[in-house]
Short mmCIF file of C-alpha atoms in Angstrom, two decimals:
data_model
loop_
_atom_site.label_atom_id
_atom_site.label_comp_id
_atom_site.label_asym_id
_atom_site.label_seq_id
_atom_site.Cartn_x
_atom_site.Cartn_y
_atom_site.Cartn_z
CA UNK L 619 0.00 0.00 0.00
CA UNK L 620 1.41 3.19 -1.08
CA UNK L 621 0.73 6.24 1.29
CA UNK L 622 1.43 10.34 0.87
CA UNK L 623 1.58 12.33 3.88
CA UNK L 624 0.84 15.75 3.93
CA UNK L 625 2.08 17.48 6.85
CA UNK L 626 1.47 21.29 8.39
CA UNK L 627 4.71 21.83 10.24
CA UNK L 628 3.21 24.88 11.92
CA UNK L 629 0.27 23.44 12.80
CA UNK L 630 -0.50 22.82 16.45
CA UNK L 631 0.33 23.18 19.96
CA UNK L 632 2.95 20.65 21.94
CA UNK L 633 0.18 18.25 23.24
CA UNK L 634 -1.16 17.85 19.38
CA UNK L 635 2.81 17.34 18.02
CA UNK L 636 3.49 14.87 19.85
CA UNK L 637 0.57 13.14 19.06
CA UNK L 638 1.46 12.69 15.72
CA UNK L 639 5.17 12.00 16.21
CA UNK L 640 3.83 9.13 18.41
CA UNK L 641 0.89 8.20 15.33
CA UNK L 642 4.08 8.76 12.33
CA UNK L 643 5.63 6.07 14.09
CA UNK L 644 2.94 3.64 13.98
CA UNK L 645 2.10 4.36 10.30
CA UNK L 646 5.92 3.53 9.29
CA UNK L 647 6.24 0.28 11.35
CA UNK L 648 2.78 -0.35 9.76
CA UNK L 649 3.84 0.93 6.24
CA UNK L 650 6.85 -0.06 4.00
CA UNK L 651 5.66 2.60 1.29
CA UNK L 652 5.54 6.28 2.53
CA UNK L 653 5.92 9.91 1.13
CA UNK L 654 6.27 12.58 3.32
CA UNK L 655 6.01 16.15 2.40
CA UNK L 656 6.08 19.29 3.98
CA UNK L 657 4.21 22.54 3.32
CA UNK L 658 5.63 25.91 3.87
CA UNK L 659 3.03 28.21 2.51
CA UNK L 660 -0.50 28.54 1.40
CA UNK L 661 -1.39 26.49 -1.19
CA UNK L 662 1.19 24.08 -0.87
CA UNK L 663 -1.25 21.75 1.02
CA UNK L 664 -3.19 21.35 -2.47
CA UNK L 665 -0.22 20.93 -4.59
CA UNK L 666 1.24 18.30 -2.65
CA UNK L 667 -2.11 16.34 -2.03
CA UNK L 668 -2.53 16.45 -6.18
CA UNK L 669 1.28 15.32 -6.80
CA UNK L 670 0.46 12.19 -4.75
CA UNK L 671 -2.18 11.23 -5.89
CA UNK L 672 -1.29 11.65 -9.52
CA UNK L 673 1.95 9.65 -8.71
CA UNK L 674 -0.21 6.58 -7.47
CA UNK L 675 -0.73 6.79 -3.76
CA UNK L 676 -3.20 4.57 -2.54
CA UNK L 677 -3.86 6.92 0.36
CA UNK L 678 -3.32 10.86 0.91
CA UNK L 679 -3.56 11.72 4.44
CA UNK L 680 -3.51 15.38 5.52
CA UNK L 681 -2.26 16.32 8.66
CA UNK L 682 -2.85 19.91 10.16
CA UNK L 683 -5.27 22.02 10.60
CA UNK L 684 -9.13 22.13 8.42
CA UNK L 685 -7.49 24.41 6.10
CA UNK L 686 -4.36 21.69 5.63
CA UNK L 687 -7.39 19.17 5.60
CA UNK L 688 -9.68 21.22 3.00
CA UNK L 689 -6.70 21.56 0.55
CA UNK L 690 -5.55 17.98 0.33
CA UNK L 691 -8.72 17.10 -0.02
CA UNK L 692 -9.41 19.73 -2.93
CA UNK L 693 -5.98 18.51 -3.95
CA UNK L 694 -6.79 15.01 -4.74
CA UNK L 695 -10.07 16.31 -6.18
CA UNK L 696 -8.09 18.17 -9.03
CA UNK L 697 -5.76 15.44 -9.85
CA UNK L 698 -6.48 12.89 -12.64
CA UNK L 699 -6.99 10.04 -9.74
CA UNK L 700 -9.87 12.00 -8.17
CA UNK L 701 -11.13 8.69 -6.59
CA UNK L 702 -7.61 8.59 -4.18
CA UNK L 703 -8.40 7.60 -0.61
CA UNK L 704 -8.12 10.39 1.85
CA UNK L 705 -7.51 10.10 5.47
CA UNK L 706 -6.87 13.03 7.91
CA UNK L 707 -5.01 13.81 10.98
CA UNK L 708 -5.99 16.65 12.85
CA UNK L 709 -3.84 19.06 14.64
CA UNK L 710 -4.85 22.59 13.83
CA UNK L 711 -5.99 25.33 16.28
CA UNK L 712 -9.88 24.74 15.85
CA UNK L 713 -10.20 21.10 13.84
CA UNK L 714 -13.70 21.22 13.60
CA UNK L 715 -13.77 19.21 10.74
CA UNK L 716 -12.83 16.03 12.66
CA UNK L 717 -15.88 17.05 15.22
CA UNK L 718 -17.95 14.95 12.52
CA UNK L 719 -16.60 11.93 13.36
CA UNK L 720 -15.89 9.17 16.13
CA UNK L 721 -12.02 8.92 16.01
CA UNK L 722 -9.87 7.06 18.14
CA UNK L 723 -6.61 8.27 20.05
CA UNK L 724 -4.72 6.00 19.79
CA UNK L 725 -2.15 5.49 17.33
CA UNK L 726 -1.70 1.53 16.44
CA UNK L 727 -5.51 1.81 16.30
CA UNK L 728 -5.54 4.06 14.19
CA UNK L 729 -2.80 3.11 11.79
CA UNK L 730 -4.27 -0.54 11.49
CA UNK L 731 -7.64 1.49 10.60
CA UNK L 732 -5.55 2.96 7.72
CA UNK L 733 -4.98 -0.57 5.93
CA UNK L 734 -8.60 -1.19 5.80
CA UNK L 735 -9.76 -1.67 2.59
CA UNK L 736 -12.96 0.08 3.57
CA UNK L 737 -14.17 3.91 2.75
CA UNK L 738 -16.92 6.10 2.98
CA UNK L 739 -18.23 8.19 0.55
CA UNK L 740 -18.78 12.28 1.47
CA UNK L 741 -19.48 15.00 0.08
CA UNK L 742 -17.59 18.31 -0.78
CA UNK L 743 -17.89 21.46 -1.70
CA UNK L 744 -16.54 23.82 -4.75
CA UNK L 745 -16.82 27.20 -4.58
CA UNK L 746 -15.78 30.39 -7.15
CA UNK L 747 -14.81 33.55 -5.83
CA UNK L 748 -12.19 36.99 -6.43
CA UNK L 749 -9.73 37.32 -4.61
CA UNK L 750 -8.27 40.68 -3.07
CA UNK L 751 -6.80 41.63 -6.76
CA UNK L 752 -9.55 40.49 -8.77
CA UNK L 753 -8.13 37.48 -9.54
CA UNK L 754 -10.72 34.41 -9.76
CA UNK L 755 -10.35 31.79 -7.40
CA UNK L 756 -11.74 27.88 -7.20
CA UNK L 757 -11.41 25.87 -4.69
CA UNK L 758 -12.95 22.84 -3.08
CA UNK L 759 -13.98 23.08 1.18
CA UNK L 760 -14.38 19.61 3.03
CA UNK L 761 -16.32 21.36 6.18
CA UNK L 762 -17.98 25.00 5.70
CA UNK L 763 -17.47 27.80 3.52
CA UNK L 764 -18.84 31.12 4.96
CA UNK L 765 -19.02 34.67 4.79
CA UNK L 766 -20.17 38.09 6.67
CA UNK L 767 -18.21 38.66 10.14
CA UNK L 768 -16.86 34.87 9.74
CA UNK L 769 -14.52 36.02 7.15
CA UNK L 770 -12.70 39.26 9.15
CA UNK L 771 -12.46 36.52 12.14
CA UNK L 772 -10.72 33.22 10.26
CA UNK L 773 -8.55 36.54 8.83
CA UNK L 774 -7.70 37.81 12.45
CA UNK L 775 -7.13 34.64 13.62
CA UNK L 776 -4.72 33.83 11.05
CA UNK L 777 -2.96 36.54 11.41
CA UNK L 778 -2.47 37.39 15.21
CA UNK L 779 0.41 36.39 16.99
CA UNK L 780 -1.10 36.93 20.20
CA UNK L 781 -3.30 34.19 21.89
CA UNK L 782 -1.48 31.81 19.75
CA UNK L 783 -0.36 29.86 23.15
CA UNK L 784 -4.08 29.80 24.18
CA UNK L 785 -6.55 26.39 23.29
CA UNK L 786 -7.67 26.48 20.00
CA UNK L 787 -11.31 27.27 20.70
CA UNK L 788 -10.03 30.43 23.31
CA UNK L 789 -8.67 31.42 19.99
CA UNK L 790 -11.46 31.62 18.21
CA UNK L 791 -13.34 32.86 21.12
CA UNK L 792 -11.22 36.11 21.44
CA UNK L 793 -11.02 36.50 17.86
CA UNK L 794 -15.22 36.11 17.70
CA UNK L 795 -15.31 38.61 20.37
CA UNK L 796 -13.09 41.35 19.06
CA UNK L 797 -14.28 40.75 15.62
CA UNK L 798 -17.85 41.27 16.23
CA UNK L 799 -18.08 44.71 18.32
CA UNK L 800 -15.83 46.04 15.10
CA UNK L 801 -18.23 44.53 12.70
CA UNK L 802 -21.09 46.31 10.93
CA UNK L 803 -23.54 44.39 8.65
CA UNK L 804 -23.38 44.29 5.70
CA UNK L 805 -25.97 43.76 2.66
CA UNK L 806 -26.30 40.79 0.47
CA UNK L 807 -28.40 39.45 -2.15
CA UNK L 808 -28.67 35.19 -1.75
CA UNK L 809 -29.66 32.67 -4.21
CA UNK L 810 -30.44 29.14 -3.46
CA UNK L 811 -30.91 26.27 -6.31
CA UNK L 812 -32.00 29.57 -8.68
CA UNK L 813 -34.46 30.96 -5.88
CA UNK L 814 -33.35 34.73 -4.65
CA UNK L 815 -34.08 33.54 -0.79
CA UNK L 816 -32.48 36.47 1.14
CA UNK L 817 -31.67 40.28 0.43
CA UNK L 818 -30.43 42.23 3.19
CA UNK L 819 -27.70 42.84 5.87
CA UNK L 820 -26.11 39.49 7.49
CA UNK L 821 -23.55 39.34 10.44
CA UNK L 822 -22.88 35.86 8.69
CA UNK L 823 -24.12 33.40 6.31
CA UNK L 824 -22.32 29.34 6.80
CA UNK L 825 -22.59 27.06 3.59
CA UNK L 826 -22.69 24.19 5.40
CA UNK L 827 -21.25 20.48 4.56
CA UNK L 828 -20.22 19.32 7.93
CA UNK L 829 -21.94 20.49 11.38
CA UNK L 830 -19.25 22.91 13.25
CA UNK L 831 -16.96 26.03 12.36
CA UNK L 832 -14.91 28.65 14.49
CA UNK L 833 -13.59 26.29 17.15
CA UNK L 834 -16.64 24.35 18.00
CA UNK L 835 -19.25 26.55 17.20
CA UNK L 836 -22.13 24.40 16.29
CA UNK L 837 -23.41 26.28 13.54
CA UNK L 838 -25.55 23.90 11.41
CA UNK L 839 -25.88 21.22 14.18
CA UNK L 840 -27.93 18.73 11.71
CA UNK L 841 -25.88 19.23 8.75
CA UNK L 842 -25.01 15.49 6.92
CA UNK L 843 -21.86 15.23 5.00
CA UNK L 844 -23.12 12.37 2.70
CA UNK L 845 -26.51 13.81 2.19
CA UNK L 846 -25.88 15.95 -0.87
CA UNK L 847 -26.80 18.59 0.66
CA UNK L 848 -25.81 21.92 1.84
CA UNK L 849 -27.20 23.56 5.09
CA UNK L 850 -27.09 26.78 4.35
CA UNK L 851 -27.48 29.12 8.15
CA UNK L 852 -28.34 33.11 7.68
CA UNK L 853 -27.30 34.92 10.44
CA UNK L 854 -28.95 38.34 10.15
CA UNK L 855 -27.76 41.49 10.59
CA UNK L 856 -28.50 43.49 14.45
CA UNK L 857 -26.48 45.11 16.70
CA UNK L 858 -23.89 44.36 18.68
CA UNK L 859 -25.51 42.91 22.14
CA UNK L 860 -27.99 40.91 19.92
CA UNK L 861 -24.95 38.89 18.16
CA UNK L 862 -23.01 38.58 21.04
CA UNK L 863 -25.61 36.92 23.04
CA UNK L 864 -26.14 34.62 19.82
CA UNK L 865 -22.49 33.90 19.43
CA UNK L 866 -22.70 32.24 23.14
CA UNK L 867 -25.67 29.88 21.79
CA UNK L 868 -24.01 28.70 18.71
CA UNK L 869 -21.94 26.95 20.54
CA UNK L 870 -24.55 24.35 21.55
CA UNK L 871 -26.96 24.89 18.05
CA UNK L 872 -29.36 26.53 20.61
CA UNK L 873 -28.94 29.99 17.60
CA UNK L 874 -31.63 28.04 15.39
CA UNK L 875 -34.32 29.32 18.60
CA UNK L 876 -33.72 33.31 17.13
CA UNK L 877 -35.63 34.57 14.80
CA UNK L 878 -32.75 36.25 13.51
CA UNK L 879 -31.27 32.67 12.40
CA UNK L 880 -32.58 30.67 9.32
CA UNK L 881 -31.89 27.34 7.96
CA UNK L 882 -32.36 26.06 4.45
CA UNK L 883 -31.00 23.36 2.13
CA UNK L 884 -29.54 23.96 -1.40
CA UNK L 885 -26.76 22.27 -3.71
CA UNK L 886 -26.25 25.71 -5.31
CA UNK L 887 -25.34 28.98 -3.65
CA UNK L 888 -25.03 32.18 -5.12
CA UNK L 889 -24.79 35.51 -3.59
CA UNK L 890 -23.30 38.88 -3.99
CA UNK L 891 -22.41 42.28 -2.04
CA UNK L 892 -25.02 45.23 -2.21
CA UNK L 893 -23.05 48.05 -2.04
CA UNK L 894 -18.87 48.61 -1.93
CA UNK L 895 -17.92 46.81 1.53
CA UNK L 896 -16.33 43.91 1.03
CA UNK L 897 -17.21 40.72 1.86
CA UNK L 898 -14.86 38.18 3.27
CA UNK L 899 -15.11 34.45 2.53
CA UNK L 900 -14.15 31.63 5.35
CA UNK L 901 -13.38 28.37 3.62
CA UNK L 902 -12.50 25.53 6.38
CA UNK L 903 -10.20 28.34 8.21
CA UNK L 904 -8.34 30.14 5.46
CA UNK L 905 -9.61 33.21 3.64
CA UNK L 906 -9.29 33.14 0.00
CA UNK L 907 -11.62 35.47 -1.17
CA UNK L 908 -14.49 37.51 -1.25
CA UNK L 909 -18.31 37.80 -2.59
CA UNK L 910 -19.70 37.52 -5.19
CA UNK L 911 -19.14 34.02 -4.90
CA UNK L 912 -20.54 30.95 -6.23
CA UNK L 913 -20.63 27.65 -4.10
CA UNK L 914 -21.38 23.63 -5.62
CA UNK L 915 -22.52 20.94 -4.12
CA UNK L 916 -19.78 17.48 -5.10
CA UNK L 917 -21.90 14.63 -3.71
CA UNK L 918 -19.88 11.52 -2.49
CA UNK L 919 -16.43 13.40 -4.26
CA UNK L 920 -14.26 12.33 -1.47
CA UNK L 921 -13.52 8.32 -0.50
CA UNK L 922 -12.76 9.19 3.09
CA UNK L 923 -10.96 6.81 5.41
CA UNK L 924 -11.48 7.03 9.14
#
């Protein structure tokens, strides 16, 4: 069995590190056949997880953070052996990706679970955007693609130094909190499956394949990743006190209560600024554009490996 790794150096705290130094040696006395590579940068996550699978790896496992995660995954979704087994490890600051699923801890476990023939089919997402210079950007999400307040958070969050020796979710937290009393809604126009659904000012709206985002917010808590669909969660716009006490609920799906929180189901979602304030995008952590935006539903694209 032939297996590319994918690793985040950065990515993760002590307790997290040395879980996977302990895991990376129970994958190589399990496995004769092993690629390791390294990212340095954005975008090398992708690259790397398309190489490997284009060069024959039975297995591409990413290990990091949900952006790492959401690359390799889009990475083996670009290659010409889209159909490559995936596997993840997660180490990142909020790994709320892996929230969808029973995991073990411990590593022989896990790296005899790795030789299993057996995989499950889920779905992803594909999404087209602009980036900061008007460039146009496509890329695939494994958990949640969002935007609104969302977007200026996974941004701040990625780019403070400070609180970076704090739990992941404390992170997030902070960043949430700061984030928000700065924030002022802004207006967007929303189409679902070819239905204009929503016009109007949002704090945030989640495009939802898997069930959490920022740090174990529970943001779309019955959201299915094999269902083939999205949940799509509008947040709307109000002031300051009103989304903070929201924020606080989110974290246990009790947000769905407020009437200022919607849910719907799509497998096509379009939507585009009203005026000139830019939008941020989210997509499983990193931010890589901004609206107008378009976002696909892939059902069953990924052969995932648990």
């Amino acid at each position: 069995m032939k297996i590319g790794i994918v690793l985040n150096p950065a990515s993760g705290r002590r307790g997290k590190k040395l879980f996977w130094s302990a895991l990376r040696r129970a994958i190589e006395a399990r496995f004769a056949d092993l690629s390791l590579r390294e990212t340095k940068g954005f975008g090398d996550a992708e690259r790397f997880g398309r190489e490997l699978a284009d060069d024959g790896a039975d297995l591409v496992i990413a290990v990091g953070g949900d952006g790492t995660i959401g690359e390799v995954a889009g990475g083996i979704l670009k290659s010409h052996r889209p159909g490559t087994a995936f596997s993840f490890i997660a180490t990142g600051t909020g790994c709320d990706f892996a929230r969808n699923f029973p995991m073990s801890r411990d590593p022989t476990t896990i790296a005899n679970g790795l030789a299993s023939p057996s995989v499950r089919q889920i779905d992803a997402g594909l999404f087209t955007c602009d980036d900061e210079d008007g460039d146009t950007v496509t890329r695939h999400f494994a958990n949640i693609a969002s935007f609104g307040v969302s977007g200026h958070i996974v941004r701040a969050v990625n780019e403070a130094r400070k609180g970076r020796r704090l739990p992941g979710p404390m992170v997030f937290f902070f960043h949430s909190l700061l984030q928000i009393l700065r924030y002022k809604p802004c207006d967007i126009r929303l189409r679902l499956d070819g239905e204009d659904i929503y016009e109007g000012p949002i704090t945030a709206v989640a495009v939802a394949n898997g069930a959490w985002f920022g740090g174990g917010m529970k943001v779309a808590p019955d959201a299915d990743i094999s269902d083939g669909l999205f949940d799509v969660v509008i947040i709307r716009g109000a002031g300051r006190l009103k989304v903070l006490s929201l924020m606080n609920s989110i974290y246990s799906g009790g947000h769905l209560k407020s009437p200022l929180v919607s849910i719907h189901r799509a497998t096509l979602v379009e939507a585009w600024p009203i005026g000139k304030a830019a939008v941020p995008i989210d997509s499983d952590g990193e931010g890589p554009g901004q609206l107008p935006a378009r976002f696909e539903m892939l059902a069953g694209a990924i052969n995932l490996k648990i």
